[in-house]
Amino acid sequence: GAAVWNYNSNWEGRDSMFVHSGRYSSFIIRPQRWWDGITDLKQRIPTGPAERLTLSGWLRTVNGRDAGLAARFYRFRYDNRPENITGEQVVEGRLQGDRDWTYLWDELVIPERTAFVNVRWQLFGPDEGEGRLWADDVELVRWEAFRRFEDEMTLEIPHDMYYLQVQTRMPVDSVVVTYRTATLGMRDER
């Protein structure tokens, strides 16, 4: 959890007790039979139908009802009218009941006329009691175009790359990637 999330009620915020990694996660609480609660980014992210995006994150629920991670697509950055929304995609379905940290991910299908995307998670009030949802390590990955390589690939340092996506000509069950890292040191010029 970070200050990029739009916590706009006392029913959502940061939590330091239940985290997947780091110092904080984000939470939503919903009382019995309440409408849905949504936490999303403060700012929408520019995108377009030609881009390849993957949305992923870790969710944890206690008495959850229809808890999920989703992307909502828009034509304009600051317009919330229904005609501005070009679509929504739920990542891997919804969580019910009590679930320990569960990793969800999906490649997004960006609708035509989309110019912005927002990341959100949602929880509905349960039939009985209080429902809780925690979200952590939520990531939106923008993939570069595939690059062909045979034996070796070098990444220049510094870079902001954390993932490697592999495309094969034929379907395979698994791929083995071997890598090595280099440590840069300072030379003593005395």
Tab-separated table of C-alpha atoms in Angstrom:
chain	number	residue	atom	x	y	z
A	1	GLY	CA	0.000	0.000	0.000
A	2	ALA	CA	1.173	3.487	-0.814
A	3	ALA	CA	-0.164	7.032	-1.126
A	4	VAL	CA	-1.169	6.425	-4.751
A	5	TRP	CA	-4.446	4.772	-3.653
A	6	ASN	CA	-7.666	6.744	-3.351
A	7	TYR	CA	-8.742	6.055	0.247
A	8	ASN	CA	-11.909	8.111	0.438
A	9	SER	CA	-13.697	6.710	3.495
A	10	ASN	CA	-13.009	5.346	6.986
A	11	TRP	CA	-13.778	1.867	5.593
A	12	GLU	CA	-10.498	1.706	3.627
A	13	GLY	CA	-6.856	2.554	4.194
A	14	ARG	CA	-3.375	1.224	4.955
A	15	ASP	CA	-2.673	-1.685	7.301
A	16	SER	CA	0.638	-2.682	8.884
A	17	MET	CA	-0.595	-5.853	10.622
A	18	PHE	CA	-1.593	-7.980	7.606
A	19	VAL	CA	0.890	-7.546	4.757
A	20	HIS	CA	2.087	-9.791	1.971
A	21	SER	CA	5.426	-7.988	1.734
A	22	GLY	CA	6.819	-4.618	2.722
A	23	ARG	CA	5.445	-2.465	5.531
A	24	TYR	CA	1.831	-1.891	4.472
A	25	SER	CA	-1.074	-3.391	2.626
A	26	SER	CA	-4.381	-1.723	1.763
A	27	PHE	CA	-7.763	-2.766	3.143
A	28	ILE	CA	-11.503	-2.406	2.573
A	29	ILE	CA	-14.132	-3.257	5.215
A	30	ARG	CA	-17.793	-3.782	4.371
A	31	PRO	CA	-20.574	-4.324	6.951
A	32	GLN	CA	-23.315	-6.873	6.424
A	33	ARG	CA	-25.328	-6.405	3.187
A	34	TRP	CA	-23.659	-3.101	2.290
A	35	TRP	CA	-23.104	-2.094	-1.308
A	36	ASP	CA	-19.688	-2.625	-2.795
A	37	GLY	CA	-16.584	-0.776	-1.697
A	38	ILE	CA	-13.899	0.118	-4.228
A	39	THR	CA	-10.376	1.414	-3.795
A	40	ASP	CA	-8.608	2.601	-6.919
A	41	LEU	CA	-5.640	4.666	-8.005
A	42	LYS	CA	-5.829	8.434	-7.510
A	43	GLN	CA	-4.775	8.958	-11.136
A	44	ARG	CA	-5.622	6.996	-14.258
A	45	ILE	CA	-2.707	5.694	-16.310
A	46	PRO	CA	-2.391	6.487	-20.042
A	47	THR	CA	-2.752	3.430	-22.288
A	48	GLY	CA	-4.280	2.362	-25.579
A	49	PRO	CA	-5.693	-0.689	-27.385
A	50	ALA	CA	-2.309	-1.491	-28.994
A	51	GLU	CA	-0.518	-1.893	-25.637
A	52	ARG	CA	0.026	-5.146	-23.778
A	53	LEU	CA	-0.662	-4.908	-20.029
A	54	THR	CA	-0.732	-7.468	-17.231
A	55	LEU	CA	-2.474	-6.717	-13.928
A	56	SER	CA	-1.501	-8.757	-10.864
A	57	GLY	CA	-1.683	-8.597	-7.097
A	58	TRP	CA	-2.102	-10.440	-3.825
A	59	LEU	CA	-5.524	-10.440	-2.091
A	60	ARG	CA	-6.532	-11.738	1.339
A	61	THR	CA	-10.130	-11.970	2.604
A	62	VAL	CA	-12.023	-12.611	5.804
A	63	ASN	CA	-15.741	-13.276	5.228
A	64	GLY	CA	-15.283	-11.877	1.731
A	65	ARG	CA	-18.090	-11.591	-0.781
A	66	ASP	CA	-17.209	-11.089	-4.447
A	67	ALA	CA	-13.780	-9.664	-3.600
A	68	GLY	CA	-11.634	-8.980	-6.623
A	69	LEU	CA	-8.984	-7.095	-8.526
A	70	ALA	CA	-9.971	-5.343	-11.750
A	71	ALA	CA	-9.035	-2.807	-14.383
A	72	ARG	CA	-11.467	-0.157	-15.601
A	73	PHE	CA	-10.879	1.519	-18.961
A	74	TYR	CA	-11.752	5.127	-19.855
A	75	ARG	CA	-11.756	7.480	-22.837
A	76	PHE	CA	-10.735	10.510	-20.734
A	77	ARG	CA	-8.651	10.935	-17.576
A	78	TYR	CA	-11.097	12.943	-15.423
A	79	ASP	CA	-14.570	12.146	-16.766
A	80	ASN	CA	-16.609	9.602	-14.729
A	81	ARG	CA	-19.783	9.640	-16.814
A	82	PRO	CA	-20.857	6.134	-17.950
A	83	GLU	CA	-20.292	6.998	-21.626
A	84	ASN	CA	-16.604	7.642	-20.779
A	85	ILE	CA	-16.107	4.073	-19.473
A	86	THR	CA	-15.036	1.776	-22.321
A	87	GLY	CA	-14.956	-1.434	-20.267
A	88	GLU	CA	-13.905	-3.299	-17.145
A	89	GLN	CA	-11.975	-6.535	-16.725
A	90	VAL	CA	-11.988	-8.614	-13.539
A	91	VAL	CA	-8.736	-10.486	-12.931
A	92	GLU	CA	-9.262	-14.282	-12.555
A	93	GLY	CA	-12.694	-14.098	-10.937
A	94	ARG	CA	-13.923	-13.209	-7.455
A	95	LEU	CA	-12.909	-14.493	-4.003
A	96	GLN	CA	-15.465	-15.730	-1.452
A	97	GLY	CA	-15.181	-16.415	2.292
A	98	ASP	CA	-11.842	-16.646	4.096
A	99	ARG	CA	-8.778	-16.767	1.830
A	100	ASP	CA	-5.146	-16.385	2.794
A	101	TRP	CA	-2.951	-14.310	0.470
A	102	THR	CA	-3.944	-15.373	-3.056
A	103	TYR	CA	-2.053	-14.289	-6.182
A	104	LEU	CA	-4.271	-13.143	-9.043
A	105	TRP	CA	-3.134	-12.065	-12.504
A	106	ASP	CA	-4.421	-11.640	-16.020
A	107	GLU	CA	-3.354	-10.133	-19.317
A	108	LEU	CA	-5.677	-7.203	-19.994
A	109	VAL	CA	-7.744	-6.893	-23.152
A	110	ILE	CA	-7.919	-3.165	-23.777
A	111	PRO	CA	-11.146	-2.050	-25.505
A	112	GLU	CA	-11.191	0.245	-28.541
A	113	ARG	CA	-11.351	3.994	-27.829
A	114	THR	CA	-9.499	3.489	-24.500
A	115	ALA	CA	-6.991	6.169	-23.521
A	116	PHE	CA	-6.657	5.509	-19.756
A	117	VAL	CA	-6.813	2.615	-17.300
A	118	ASN	CA	-7.409	2.540	-13.551
A	119	VAL	CA	-6.567	-0.320	-11.190
A	120	ARG	CA	-9.133	-1.147	-8.526
A	121	TRP	CA	-10.140	-3.739	-5.989
A	122	GLN	CA	-13.646	-4.317	-4.722
A	123	LEU	CA	-15.580	-5.993	-1.901
A	124	PHE	CA	-19.315	-6.385	-1.302
A	125	GLY	CA	-20.879	-6.553	2.181
A	126	PRO	CA	-21.418	-10.190	3.212
A	127	ASP	CA	-24.809	-11.728	4.059
A	128	GLU	CA	-23.767	-11.984	7.726
A	129	GLY	CA	-21.157	-10.109	9.782
A	130	GLU	CA	-18.395	-7.905	8.445
A	131	GLY	CA	-16.264	-8.564	5.352
A	132	ARG	CA	-12.609	-7.580	4.953
A	133	LEU	CA	-10.292	-7.459	1.959
A	134	TRP	CA	-6.547	-6.716	1.942
A	135	ALA	CA	-4.592	-5.994	-1.248
A	136	ASP	CA	-0.807	-5.888	-1.552
A	137	ASP	CA	1.916	-5.873	-4.214
A	138	VAL	CA	-0.555	-4.803	-6.904
A	139	GLU	CA	1.268	-4.262	-10.207
A	140	LEU	CA	0.362	-3.113	-13.671
A	141	VAL	CA	3.069	-4.257	-16.104
A	142	ARG	CA	3.410	-2.609	-19.519
A	143	TRP	CA	5.169	-5.066	-21.838
A	144	GLU	CA	7.603	-3.972	-24.500
A	145	ALA	CA	7.467	-5.551	-27.944
A	146	PHE	CA	8.990	-9.020	-28.087
A	147	ARG	CA	12.657	-9.030	-29.047
A	148	ARG	CA	14.181	-11.983	-30.793
A	149	PHE	CA	17.289	-13.489	-29.255
A	150	GLU	CA	19.063	-16.803	-29.666
A	151	ASP	CA	21.765	-17.574	-27.113
A	152	GLU	CA	22.201	-14.463	-25.020
A	153	MET	CA	20.534	-11.178	-24.229
A	154	THR	CA	22.135	-8.233	-22.429
A	155	LEU	CA	20.237	-5.607	-20.472
A	156	GLU	CA	21.925	-2.259	-20.007
A	157	ILE	CA	22.293	-0.958	-16.455
A	158	PRO	CA	20.550	0.961	-14.993
A	159	HIS	CA	17.104	-0.197	-16.085
A	160	ASP	CA	13.627	-0.540	-14.617
A	161	MET	CA	12.900	-4.109	-15.696
A	162	TYR	CA	11.571	-6.675	-13.243
A	163	TYR	CA	9.934	-9.275	-15.482
A	164	LEU	CA	10.848	-11.397	-18.476
A	165	GLN	CA	8.134	-12.670	-20.766
A	166	VAL	CA	9.050	-15.519	-23.135
A	167	GLN	CA	7.256	-16.273	-26.389
A	168	THR	CA	7.783	-19.602	-28.166
A	169	ARG	CA	6.906	-20.713	-31.684
A	170	MET	CA	5.160	-23.820	-30.384
A	171	PRO	CA	3.271	-24.417	-27.107
A	172	VAL	CA	5.472	-25.740	-24.290
A	173	ASP	CA	4.786	-26.704	-20.685
A	174	SER	CA	7.776	-24.872	-19.254
A	175	VAL	CA	10.807	-22.774	-20.142
A	176	VAL	CA	14.142	-22.696	-18.334
A	177	VAL	CA	15.771	-19.274	-18.144
A	178	THR	CA	19.336	-19.012	-16.909
A	179	TYR	CA	20.655	-15.596	-15.977
A	180	ARG	CA	23.554	-13.959	-14.240
A	181	THR	CA	23.839	-10.580	-12.631
A	182	ALA	CA	26.811	-8.279	-12.513
A	183	THR	CA	27.719	-6.056	-9.603
A	184	LEU	CA	29.160	-2.671	-10.389
A	185	GLY	CA	31.946	-1.494	-8.127
A	186	MET	CA	33.763	1.777	-7.687
A	187	ARG	CA	37.415	1.890	-8.683
A	188	ASP	CA	39.785	3.393	-6.133
A	189	GLU	CA	41.754	6.163	-7.921
A	190	ARG	CA	44.246	7.001	-5.124
